[in-house]
Amino acid sequence: MERKNSGAEAVNSGGYNFGTFGGVYTPALLTILGLVMYMRTNFVLGSAGFVNTLIILGVGASISLATTLSIAAIATNTEVRGGGAYYLISRVLGPSFGTSIGLTLFVSQSLAIPFNILGASESLVTQWPELRPYFPLLNLSLGGILAFFVWKGADWAIRVQYVIMAVLGISVMVFLLGPIGNFSLENFVSNLGPAEGVVSMIPLFAIFFPAVTGIMAGVNMSGDLKEPHRSIPRGTLAALGTAVALYFVQIFIAAGSFPREEMIRTPYQILTSNALWGLWFMVLAGVQAATLSTALGWMLGAPRVLQSLG
């Protein structure tokens, strides 16, 4: 028994010993608040309408909440080491299930990295169309910068995420407070139902669902946490709750402030044109912060899953 405890202490001493805020809450929240918030939410709202968008948000958040509660139950009842969700699953369901799910988890998180880098580049070429010929170079440059910080170590990446969180917080206030002056009950009522011709909500749910699926970014840091059995449940639940509240506020304000046609046709540009005090560049900075922080979170987490799997 003593040998087992000393081994666990050795594993913990080799990590970074992050706390709940830096190790779980920050990466999880920044991964949830990604590309969809800036470039897809208004499109979903304009197409589905306010009521159906709330249903989509509620169903997506319920799925993530059920996953979070399952993770919390496991993390508080067993020893937690590196590997995040793969480690927890493999210890509960066995190595066969754990290996198959771990491989799928690694692939999905790896594919999420270019998805968000492409979103960051898309916002740049949307703002400055003359950059479109350099679109591939932009993607490679942004990916290289993120890879550099990950190569320097998780402590460097976490410090960068603190800066990103500050930029993202200012940006969210800018694009949420800007349109409030245009809010009207008449516009809100007109956006309650779906747009003409929209029959199925399933494609719109598929577009929006990635907005609430970043909870694993904090769980993936399990091997670098000081108290994973405490930090994982608290940090993940707090991040999910914060993100859902922000999405609800965004949907409510947009439904009463923006015309349906503009939300469908120019979902991102409508945020920059209605930014608080004309600070459109802070909206652009927020897109970069949201997408690149999400990519950075998966860059930190995916290799740790593969390492533990190996």
PDB file of N, CA and C in Angstrom, residues 115-207:
ATOM      1  N   PHE A 115      -9.753  23.026 -37.433  1.00  0.00           N
ATOM      2  CA  PHE A 115     -11.092  23.622 -37.548  1.00  0.00           C
ATOM      3  C   PHE A 115     -11.093  25.036 -36.978  1.00  0.00           C
ATOM      4  N   ASN A 116     -10.482  25.224 -35.817  1.00  0.00           N
ATOM      5  CA  ASN A 116     -10.473  26.533 -35.174  1.00  0.00           C
ATOM      6  C   ASN A 116      -9.444  27.465 -35.793  1.00  0.00           C
ATOM      7  N   ILE A 117      -8.325  26.926 -36.255  1.00  0.00           N
ATOM      8  CA  ILE A 117      -7.345  27.774 -36.938  1.00  0.00           C
ATOM      9  C   ILE A 117      -7.940  28.318 -38.234  1.00  0.00           C
ATOM     10  N   LEU A 118      -8.679  27.485 -38.951  1.00  0.00           N
ATOM     11  CA  LEU A 118      -9.367  27.946 -40.164  1.00  0.00           C
ATOM     12  C   LEU A 118     -10.374  29.052 -39.827  1.00  0.00           C
ATOM     13  N   GLY A 119     -11.048  28.936 -38.690  1.00  0.00           N
ATOM     14  CA  GLY A 119     -11.987  29.976 -38.278  1.00  0.00           C
ATOM     15  C   GLY A 119     -11.293  31.294 -37.999  1.00  0.00           C
ATOM     16  N   ALA A 120     -10.125  31.236 -37.354  1.00  0.00           N
ATOM     17  CA  ALA A 120      -9.360  32.464 -37.097  1.00  0.00           C
ATOM     18  C   ALA A 120      -8.938  33.121 -38.404  1.00  0.00           C
ATOM     19  N   SER A 121      -8.451  32.328 -39.348  1.00  0.00           N
ATOM     20  CA  SER A 121      -8.037  32.872 -40.646  1.00  0.00           C
ATOM     21  C   SER A 121      -9.231  33.409 -41.427  1.00  0.00           C
ATOM     22  N   GLU A 122     -10.376  32.726 -41.315  1.00  0.00           N
ATOM     23  CA  GLU A 122     -11.581  33.176 -42.023  1.00  0.00           C
ATOM     24  C   GLU A 122     -12.005  34.567 -41.563  1.00  0.00           C
ATOM     25  N   SER A 123     -11.904  34.837 -40.262  1.00  0.00           N
ATOM     26  CA  SER A 123     -12.277  36.162 -39.761  1.00  0.00           C
ATOM     27  C   SER A 123     -11.339  37.235 -40.289  1.00  0.00           C
ATOM     28  N   LEU A 124     -10.062  36.899 -40.455  1.00  0.00           N
ATOM     29  CA  LEU A 124      -9.095  37.870 -40.976  1.00  0.00           C
ATOM     30  C   LEU A 124      -9.373  38.206 -42.442  1.00  0.00           C
ATOM     31  N   VAL A 125      -9.616  37.187 -43.258  1.00  0.00           N
ATOM     32  CA  VAL A 125      -9.855  37.446 -44.684  1.00  0.00           C
ATOM     33  C   VAL A 125     -11.237  38.059 -44.914  1.00  0.00           C
ATOM     34  N   THR A 126     -12.171  37.834 -43.968  1.00  0.00           N
ATOM     35  CA  THR A 126     -13.471  38.494 -44.068  1.00  0.00           C
ATOM     36  C   THR A 126     -13.330  39.988 -43.809  1.00  0.00           C
ATOM     37  N   GLN A 127     -12.477  40.336 -42.831  1.00  0.00           N
ATOM     38  CA  GLN A 127     -12.259  41.737 -42.512  1.00  0.00           C
ATOM     39  C   GLN A 127     -11.400  42.430 -43.559  1.00  0.00           C
ATOM     40  N   TRP A 128     -10.392  41.713 -44.065  1.00  0.00           N
ATOM     41  CA  TRP A 128      -9.486  42.275 -45.076  1.00  0.00           C
ATOM     42  C   TRP A 128      -9.424  41.318 -46.271  1.00  0.00           C
ATOM     43  N   PRO A 129     -10.321  41.461 -47.237  1.00  0.00           N
ATOM     44  CA  PRO A 129     -10.394  40.533 -48.381  1.00  0.00           C
ATOM     45  C   PRO A 129      -9.094  40.427 -49.169  1.00  0.00           C
ATOM     46  N   GLU A 130      -8.244  41.454 -49.107  1.00  0.00           N
ATOM     47  CA  GLU A 130      -6.979  41.397 -49.847  1.00  0.00           C
ATOM     48  C   GLU A 130      -6.034  40.330 -49.316  1.00  0.00           C
ATOM     49  N   LEU A 131      -6.338  39.782 -48.137  1.00  0.00           N
ATOM     50  CA  LEU A 131      -5.499  38.719 -47.563  1.00  0.00           C
ATOM     51  C   LEU A 131      -5.891  37.327 -48.060  1.00  0.00           C
ATOM     52  N   ARG A 132      -6.979  37.215 -48.810  1.00  0.00           N
ATOM     53  CA  ARG A 132      -7.466  35.896 -49.213  1.00  0.00           C
ATOM     54  C   ARG A 132      -6.439  35.071 -49.975  1.00  0.00           C
ATOM     55  N   PRO A 133      -5.614  35.659 -50.865  1.00  0.00           N
ATOM     56  CA  PRO A 133      -4.594  34.831 -51.544  1.00  0.00           C
ATOM     57  C   PRO A 133      -3.580  34.214 -50.582  1.00  0.00           C
ATOM     58  N   TYR A 134      -3.482  34.780 -49.385  1.00  0.00           N
ATOM     59  CA  TYR A 134      -2.512  34.288 -48.397  1.00  0.00           C
ATOM     60  C   TYR A 134      -3.177  33.410 -47.335  1.00  0.00           C
ATOM     61  N   PHE A 135      -4.378  32.919 -47.634  1.00  0.00           N
ATOM     62  CA  PHE A 135      -5.139  32.126 -46.667  1.00  0.00           C
ATOM     63  C   PHE A 135      -4.363  30.902 -46.166  1.00  0.00           C
ATOM     64  N   PRO A 136      -3.749  30.083 -47.041  1.00  0.00           N
ATOM     65  CA  PRO A 136      -2.968  28.938 -46.544  1.00  0.00           C
ATOM     66  C   PRO A 136      -1.796  29.363 -45.664  1.00  0.00           C
ATOM     67  N   LEU A 137      -1.127  30.466 -46.031  1.00  0.00           N
ATOM     68  CA  LEU A 137       0.000  30.941 -45.233  1.00  0.00           C
ATOM     69  C   LEU A 137      -0.458  31.406 -43.854  1.00  0.00           C
ATOM     70  N   LEU A 138      -1.621  32.042 -43.788  1.00  0.00           N
ATOM     71  CA  LEU A 138      -2.168  32.457 -42.502  1.00  0.00           C
ATOM     72  C   LEU A 138      -2.407  31.252 -41.592  1.00  0.00           C
ATOM     73  N   ASN A 139      -2.984  30.198 -42.151  1.00  0.00           N
ATOM     74  CA  ASN A 139      -3.246  28.991 -41.360  1.00  0.00           C
ATOM     75  C   ASN A 139      -1.955  28.389 -40.817  1.00  0.00           C
ATOM     76  N   LEU A 140      -0.948  28.270 -41.672  1.00  0.00           N
ATOM     77  CA  LEU A 140       0.324  27.689 -41.246  1.00  0.00           C
ATOM     78  C   LEU A 140       1.010  28.559 -40.195  1.00  0.00           C
ATOM     79  N   SER A 141       0.915  29.878 -40.352  1.00  0.00           N
ATOM     80  CA  SER A 141       1.560  30.789 -39.404  1.00  0.00           C
ATOM     81  C   SER A 141       0.906  30.709 -38.025  1.00  0.00           C
ATOM     82  N   LEU A 142      -0.430  30.750 -38.007  1.00  0.00           N
ATOM     83  CA  LEU A 142      -1.137  30.669 -36.730  1.00  0.00           C
ATOM     84  C   LEU A 142      -0.889  29.324 -36.046  1.00  0.00           C
ATOM     85  N   GLY A 143      -0.917  28.249 -36.824  1.00  0.00           N
ATOM     86  CA  GLY A 143      -0.643  26.930 -36.252  1.00  0.00           C
ATOM     87  C   GLY A 143       0.764  26.840 -35.704  1.00  0.00           C
ATOM     88  N   GLY A 144       1.724  27.443 -36.396  1.00  0.00           N
ATOM     89  CA  GLY A 144       3.110  27.424 -35.937  1.00  0.00           C
ATOM     90  C   GLY A 144       3.301  28.186 -34.634  1.00  0.00           C
ATOM     91  N   ILE A 145       2.604  29.330 -34.499  1.00  0.00           N
ATOM     92  CA  ILE A 145       2.706  30.105 -33.259  1.00  0.00           C
ATOM     93  C   ILE A 145       2.165  29.307 -32.075  1.00  0.00           C
ATOM     94  N   LEU A 146       1.008  28.667 -32.266  1.00  0.00           N
ATOM     95  CA  LEU A 146       0.434  27.854 -31.182  1.00  0.00           C
ATOM     96  C   LEU A 146       1.337  26.682 -30.838  1.00  0.00           C
ATOM     97  N   ALA A 147       1.887  26.031 -31.842  1.00  0.00           N
ATOM     98  CA  ALA A 147       2.782  24.896 -31.608  1.00  0.00           C
ATOM     99  C   ALA A 147       4.011  25.324 -30.816  1.00  0.00           C
ATOM    100  N   PHE A 148       4.487  26.546 -31.055  1.00  0.00           N
ATOM    101  CA  PHE A 148       5.659  27.047 -30.316  1.00  0.00           C
ATOM    102  C   PHE A 148       5.361  27.140 -28.823  1.00  0.00           C
ATOM    103  N   PHE A 149       4.194  27.701 -28.476  1.00  0.00           N
ATOM    104  CA  PHE A 149       3.854  27.840 -27.056  1.00  0.00           C
ATOM    105  C   PHE A 149       3.643  26.483 -26.396  1.00  0.00           C
ATOM    106  N   VAL A 150       3.040  25.543 -27.127  1.00  0.00           N
ATOM    107  CA  VAL A 150       2.859  24.196 -26.572  1.00  0.00           C
ATOM    108  C   VAL A 150       4.211  23.516 -26.385  1.00  0.00           C
ATOM    109  N   TRP A 151       5.125  23.729 -27.356  1.00  0.00           N
ATOM    110  CA  TRP A 151       6.472  23.153 -27.247  1.00  0.00           C
ATOM    111  C   TRP A 151       7.233  23.717 -26.048  1.00  0.00           C
ATOM    112  N   LYS A 152       6.994  24.987 -25.713  1.00  0.00           N
ATOM    113  CA  LYS A 152       7.662  25.601 -24.565  1.00  0.00           C
ATOM    114  C   LYS A 152       7.181  25.000 -23.249  1.00  0.00           C
ATOM    115  N   GLY A 153       5.997  24.414 -23.247  1.00  0.00           N
ATOM    116  CA  GLY A 153       5.501  23.771 -22.039  1.00  0.00           C
ATOM    117  C   GLY A 153       4.105  24.224 -21.671  1.00  0.00           C
ATOM    118  N   ALA A 154       3.414  23.405 -20.872  1.00  0.00           N
ATOM    119  CA  ALA A 154       2.030  23.708 -20.495  1.00  0.00           C
ATOM    120  C   ALA A 154       1.940  24.980 -19.662  1.00  0.00           C
ATOM    121  N   ASP A 155       2.974  25.280 -18.864  1.00  0.00           N
ATOM    122  CA  ASP A 155       2.932  26.497 -18.062  1.00  0.00           C
ATOM    123  C   ASP A 155       2.918  27.737 -18.949  1.00  0.00           C
ATOM    124  N   TRP A 156       3.691  27.709 -20.049  1.00  0.00           N
ATOM    125  CA  TRP A 156       3.665  28.809 -21.003  1.00  0.00           C
ATOM    126  C   TRP A 156       2.286  28.939 -21.644  1.00  0.00           C
ATOM    127  N   ALA A 157       1.731  27.811 -22.045  1.00  0.00           N
ATOM    128  CA  ALA A 157       0.430  27.824 -22.708  1.00  0.00           C
ATOM    129  C   ALA A 157      -0.656  28.363 -21.784  1.00  0.00           C
ATOM    130  N   ILE A 158      -0.607  28.004 -20.498  1.00  0.00           N
ATOM    131  CA  ILE A 158      -1.597  28.497 -19.543  1.00  0.00           C
ATOM    132  C   ILE A 158      -1.461  30.003 -19.362  1.00  0.00           C
ATOM    133  N   ARG A 159      -0.205  30.514 -19.327  1.00  0.00           N
ATOM    134  CA  ARG A 159      -0.013  31.963 -19.219  1.00  0.00           C
ATOM    135  C   ARG A 159      -0.611  32.680 -20.425  1.00  0.00           C
ATOM    136  N   VAL A 160      -0.402  32.109 -21.598  1.00  0.00           N
ATOM    137  CA  VAL A 160      -0.979  32.697 -22.813  1.00  0.00           C
ATOM    138  C   VAL A 160      -2.492  32.683 -22.726  1.00  0.00           C
ATOM    139  N   GLN A 161      -3.080  31.630 -22.151  1.00  0.00           N
ATOM    140  CA  GLN A 161      -4.534  31.550 -22.052  1.00  0.00           C
ATOM    141  C   GLN A 161      -5.096  32.602 -21.100  1.00  0.00           C
ATOM    142  N   TYR A 162      -4.344  33.020 -20.089  1.00  0.00           N
ATOM    143  CA  TYR A 162      -4.800  34.105 -19.224  1.00  0.00           C
ATOM    144  C   TYR A 162      -4.951  35.398 -20.031  1.00  0.00           C
ATOM    145  N   VAL A 163      -3.961  35.682 -20.884  1.00  0.00           N
ATOM    146  CA  VAL A 163      -4.030  36.875 -21.735  1.00  0.00           C
ATOM    147  C   VAL A 163      -5.218  36.772 -22.692  1.00  0.00           C
ATOM    148  N   ILE A 164      -5.374  35.584 -23.283  1.00  0.00           N
ATOM    149  CA  ILE A 164      -6.484  35.369 -24.211  1.00  0.00           C
ATOM    150  C   ILE A 164      -7.820  35.555 -23.511  1.00  0.00           C
ATOM    151  N   MET A 165      -7.932  35.090 -22.271  1.00  0.00           N
ATOM    152  CA  MET A 165      -9.195  35.233 -21.531  1.00  0.00           C
ATOM    153  C   MET A 165      -9.520  36.704 -21.297  1.00  0.00           C
ATOM    154  N   ALA A 166      -8.513  37.518 -21.001  1.00  0.00           N
ATOM    155  CA  ALA A 166      -8.744  38.949 -20.799  1.00  0.00           C
ATOM    156  C   ALA A 166      -9.250  39.605 -22.083  1.00  0.00           C
ATOM    157  N   VAL A 167      -8.603  39.280 -23.212  1.00  0.00           N
ATOM    158  CA  VAL A 167      -9.029  39.833 -24.503  1.00  0.00           C
ATOM    159  C   VAL A 167     -10.438  39.369 -24.841  1.00  0.00           C
ATOM    160  N   LEU A 168     -10.711  38.096 -24.598  1.00  0.00           N
ATOM    161  CA  LEU A 168     -12.031  37.544 -24.912  1.00  0.00           C
ATOM    162  C   LEU A 168     -13.116  38.188 -24.059  1.00  0.00           C
ATOM    163  N   GLY A 169     -12.811  38.432 -22.788  1.00  0.00           N
ATOM    164  CA  GLY A 169     -13.793  39.065 -21.910  1.00  0.00           C
ATOM    165  C   GLY A 169     -14.173  40.459 -22.383  1.00  0.00           C
ATOM    166  N   ILE A 170     -13.174  41.257 -22.774  1.00  0.00           N
ATOM    167  CA  ILE A 170     -13.454  42.599 -23.291  1.00  0.00           C
ATOM    168  C   ILE A 170     -14.253  42.511 -24.585  1.00  0.00           C
ATOM    169  N   SER A 171     -13.882  41.588 -25.452  1.00  0.00           N
ATOM    170  CA  SER A 171     -14.556  41.442 -26.737  1.00  0.00           C
ATOM    171  C   SER A 171     -16.024  41.059 -26.559  1.00  0.00           C
ATOM    172  N   VAL A 172     -16.297  40.149 -25.642  1.00  0.00           N
ATOM    173  CA  VAL A 172     -17.679  39.720 -25.402  1.00  0.00           C
ATOM    174  C   VAL A 172     -18.527  40.899 -24.921  1.00  0.00           C
ATOM    175  N   MET A 173     -17.969  41.717 -24.030  1.00  0.00           N
ATOM    176  CA  MET A 173     -18.710  42.893 -23.575  1.00  0.00           C
ATOM    177  C   MET A 173     -18.973  43.861 -24.718  1.00  0.00           C
ATOM    178  N   VAL A 174     -18.002  44.014 -25.615  1.00  0.00           N
ATOM    179  CA  VAL A 174     -18.144  44.948 -26.735  1.00  0.00           C
ATOM    180  C   VAL A 174     -19.275  44.517 -27.667  1.00  0.00           C
ATOM    181  N   PHE A 175     -19.322  43.228 -28.029  1.00  0.00           N
ATOM    182  CA  PHE A 175     -20.357  42.831 -28.994  1.00  0.00           C
ATOM    183  C   PHE A 175     -21.697  42.514 -28.334  1.00  0.00           C
ATOM    184  N   LEU A 176     -21.729  42.354 -27.008  1.00  0.00           N
ATOM    185  CA  LEU A 176     -23.012  42.166 -26.327  1.00  0.00           C
ATOM    186  C   LEU A 176     -23.679  43.499 -25.980  1.00  0.00           C
ATOM    187  N   LEU A 177     -22.882  44.472 -25.535  1.00  0.00           N
ATOM    188  CA  LEU A 177     -23.441  45.751 -25.112  1.00  0.00           C
ATOM    189  C   LEU A 177     -23.723  46.680 -26.286  1.00  0.00           C
ATOM    190  N   GLY A 178     -23.001  46.502 -27.392  1.00  0.00           N
ATOM    191  CA  GLY A 178     -23.177  47.383 -28.533  1.00  0.00           C
ATOM    192  C   GLY A 178     -24.589  47.422 -29.102  1.00  0.00           C
ATOM    193  N   PRO A 179     -25.216  46.262 -29.337  1.00  0.00           N
ATOM    194  CA  PRO A 179     -26.553  46.277 -29.988  1.00  0.00           C
ATOM    195  C   PRO A 179     -27.716  46.583 -29.055  1.00  0.00           C
ATOM    196  N   ILE A 180     -27.468  46.724 -27.746  1.00  0.00           N
ATOM    197  CA  ILE A 180     -28.581  46.886 -26.800  1.00  0.00           C
ATOM    198  C   ILE A 180     -29.437  48.096 -27.142  1.00  0.00           C
ATOM    199  N   GLY A 181     -28.808  49.154 -27.663  1.00  0.00           N
ATOM    200  CA  GLY A 181     -29.562  50.350 -28.026  1.00  0.00           C
ATOM    201  C   GLY A 181     -30.568  50.110 -29.133  1.00  0.00           C
ATOM    202  N   ASN A 182     -30.378  49.057 -29.933  1.00  0.00           N
ATOM    203  CA  ASN A 182     -31.309  48.740 -31.027  1.00  0.00           C
ATOM    204  C   ASN A 182     -32.379  47.735 -30.623  1.00  0.00           C
ATOM    205  N   PHE A 183     -32.352  47.296 -29.356  1.00  0.00           N
ATOM    206  CA  PHE A 183     -33.284  46.254 -28.910  1.00  0.00           C
ATOM    207  C   PHE A 183     -34.717  46.783 -28.959  1.00  0.00           C
ATOM    208  N   SER A 184     -35.611  45.985 -29.546  1.00  0.00           N
ATOM    209  CA  SER A 184     -37.025  46.360 -29.600  1.00  0.00           C
ATOM    210  C   SER A 184     -37.886  45.113 -29.455  1.00  0.00           C
ATOM    211  N   LEU A 185     -39.005  45.265 -28.797  1.00  0.00           N
ATOM    212  CA  LEU A 185     -39.922  44.148 -28.591  1.00  0.00           C
ATOM    213  C   LEU A 185     -40.471  43.656 -29.923  1.00  0.00           C
ATOM    214  N   GLU A 186     -40.713  44.566 -30.844  1.00  0.00           N
ATOM    215  CA  GLU A 186     -41.241  44.187 -32.153  1.00  0.00           C
ATOM    216  C   GLU A 186     -40.269  43.274 -32.900  1.00  0.00           C
ATOM    217  N   ASN A 187     -38.986  43.629 -32.877  1.00  0.00           N
ATOM    218  CA  ASN A 187     -37.981  42.800 -33.549  1.00  0.00           C
ATOM    219  C   ASN A 187     -37.829  41.457 -32.853  1.00  0.00           C
ATOM    220  N   PHE A 188     -37.923  41.475 -31.517  1.00  0.00           N
ATOM    221  CA  PHE A 188     -37.811  40.229 -30.749  1.00  0.00           C
ATOM    222  C   PHE A 188     -38.939  39.273 -31.111  1.00  0.00           C
ATOM    223  N   VAL A 189     -40.164  39.796 -31.187  1.00  0.00           N
ATOM    224  CA  VAL A 189     -41.320  38.959 -31.525  1.00  0.00           C
ATOM    225  C   VAL A 189     -41.187  38.389 -32.938  1.00  0.00           C
ATOM    226  N   SER A 190     -40.659  39.196 -33.858  1.00  0.00           N
ATOM    227  CA  SER A 190     -40.512  38.734 -35.245  1.00  0.00           C
ATOM    228  C   SER A 190     -39.476  37.627 -35.370  1.00  0.00           C
ATOM    229  N   ASN A 191     -38.564  37.530 -34.402  1.00  0.00           N
ATOM    230  CA  ASN A 191     -37.526  36.500 -34.445  1.00  0.00           C
ATOM    231  C   ASN A 191     -37.833  35.295 -33.555  1.00  0.00           C
ATOM    232  N   LEU A 192     -39.051  35.218 -33.030  1.00  0.00           N
ATOM    233  CA  LEU A 192     -39.389  34.101 -32.141  1.00  0.00           C
ATOM    234  C   LEU A 192     -39.419  32.768 -32.887  1.00  0.00           C
ATOM    235  N   GLY A 193     -40.034  32.739 -34.050  1.00  0.00           N
ATOM    236  CA  GLY A 193     -40.187  31.504 -34.803  1.00  0.00           C
ATOM    237  C   GLY A 193     -39.094  31.305 -35.832  1.00  0.00           C
ATOM    238  N   PRO A 194     -39.080  30.152 -36.495  1.00  0.00           N
ATOM    239  CA  PRO A 194     -38.056  29.871 -37.506  1.00  0.00           C
ATOM    240  C   PRO A 194     -38.260  30.685 -38.773  1.00  0.00           C
ATOM    241  N   ALA A 195     -37.209  30.785 -39.572  1.00  0.00           N
ATOM    242  CA  ALA A 195     -37.295  31.486 -40.851  1.00  0.00           C
ATOM    243  C   ALA A 195     -38.139  30.688 -41.831  1.00  0.00           C
ATOM    244  N   GLU A 196     -38.672  31.362 -42.804  1.00  0.00           N
ATOM    245  CA  GLU A 196     -39.498  30.700 -43.814  1.00  0.00           C
ATOM    246  C   GLU A 196     -38.665  29.691 -44.595  1.00  0.00           C
ATOM    247  N   GLY A 197     -39.193  28.490 -44.736  1.00  0.00           N
ATOM    248  CA  GLY A 197     -38.500  27.451 -45.485  1.00  0.00           C
ATOM    249  C   GLY A 197     -37.659  26.522 -44.636  1.00  0.00           C
ATOM    250  N   VAL A 198     -37.434  26.866 -43.367  1.00  0.00           N
ATOM    251  CA  VAL A 198     -36.662  26.007 -42.464  1.00  0.00           C
ATOM    252  C   VAL A 198     -37.593  24.953 -41.884  1.00  0.00           C
ATOM    253  N   VAL A 199     -37.331  23.692 -42.180  1.00  0.00           N
ATOM    254  CA  VAL A 199     -38.204  22.600 -41.755  1.00  0.00           C
ATOM    255  C   VAL A 199     -37.583  21.806 -40.608  1.00  0.00           C
ATOM    256  N   SER A 200     -36.313  21.458 -40.735  1.00  0.00           N
ATOM    257  CA  SER A 200     -35.645  20.609 -39.756  1.00  0.00           C
ATOM    258  C   SER A 200     -34.641  21.412 -38.936  1.00  0.00           C
ATOM    259  N   MET A 201     -34.601  21.136 -37.634  1.00  0.00           N
ATOM    260  CA  MET A 201     -33.640  21.777 -36.740  1.00  0.00           C
ATOM    261  C   MET A 201     -32.353  20.973 -36.597  1.00  0.00           C
ATOM    262  N   ILE A 202     -32.325  19.759 -37.130  1.00  0.00           N
ATOM    263  CA  ILE A 202     -31.163  18.878 -36.947  1.00  0.00           C
ATOM    264  C   ILE A 202     -29.890  19.476 -37.545  1.00  0.00           C
ATOM    265  N   PRO A 203     -29.905  19.996 -38.797  1.00  0.00           N
ATOM    266  CA  PRO A 203     -28.674  20.609 -39.331  1.00  0.00           C
ATOM    267  C   PRO A 203     -28.210  21.803 -38.501  1.00  0.00           C
ATOM    268  N   LEU A 204     -29.158  22.585 -37.999  1.00  0.00           N
ATOM    269  CA  LEU A 204     -28.788  23.740 -37.183  1.00  0.00           C
ATOM    270  C   LEU A 204     -28.230  23.306 -35.836  1.00  0.00           C
ATOM    271  N   PHE A 205     -28.778  22.218 -35.284  1.00  0.00           N
ATOM    272  CA  PHE A 205     -28.217  21.676 -34.044  1.00  0.00           C
ATOM    273  C   PHE A 205     -26.785  21.195 -34.275  1.00  0.00           C
ATOM    274  N   ALA A 206     -26.548  20.571 -35.426  1.00  0.00           N
ATOM    275  CA  ALA A 206     -25.195  20.096 -35.743  1.00  0.00           C
ATOM    276  C   ALA A 206     -24.213  21.249 -35.858  1.00  0.00           C
ATOM    277  N   ILE A 207     -24.681  22.389 -36.383  1.00  0.00           N
ATOM    278  CA  ILE A 207     -23.819  23.563 -36.502  1.00  0.00           C
ATOM    279  C   ILE A 207     -23.494  24.135 -35.121  1.00  0.00           C
TER     280      ILE A 207
END
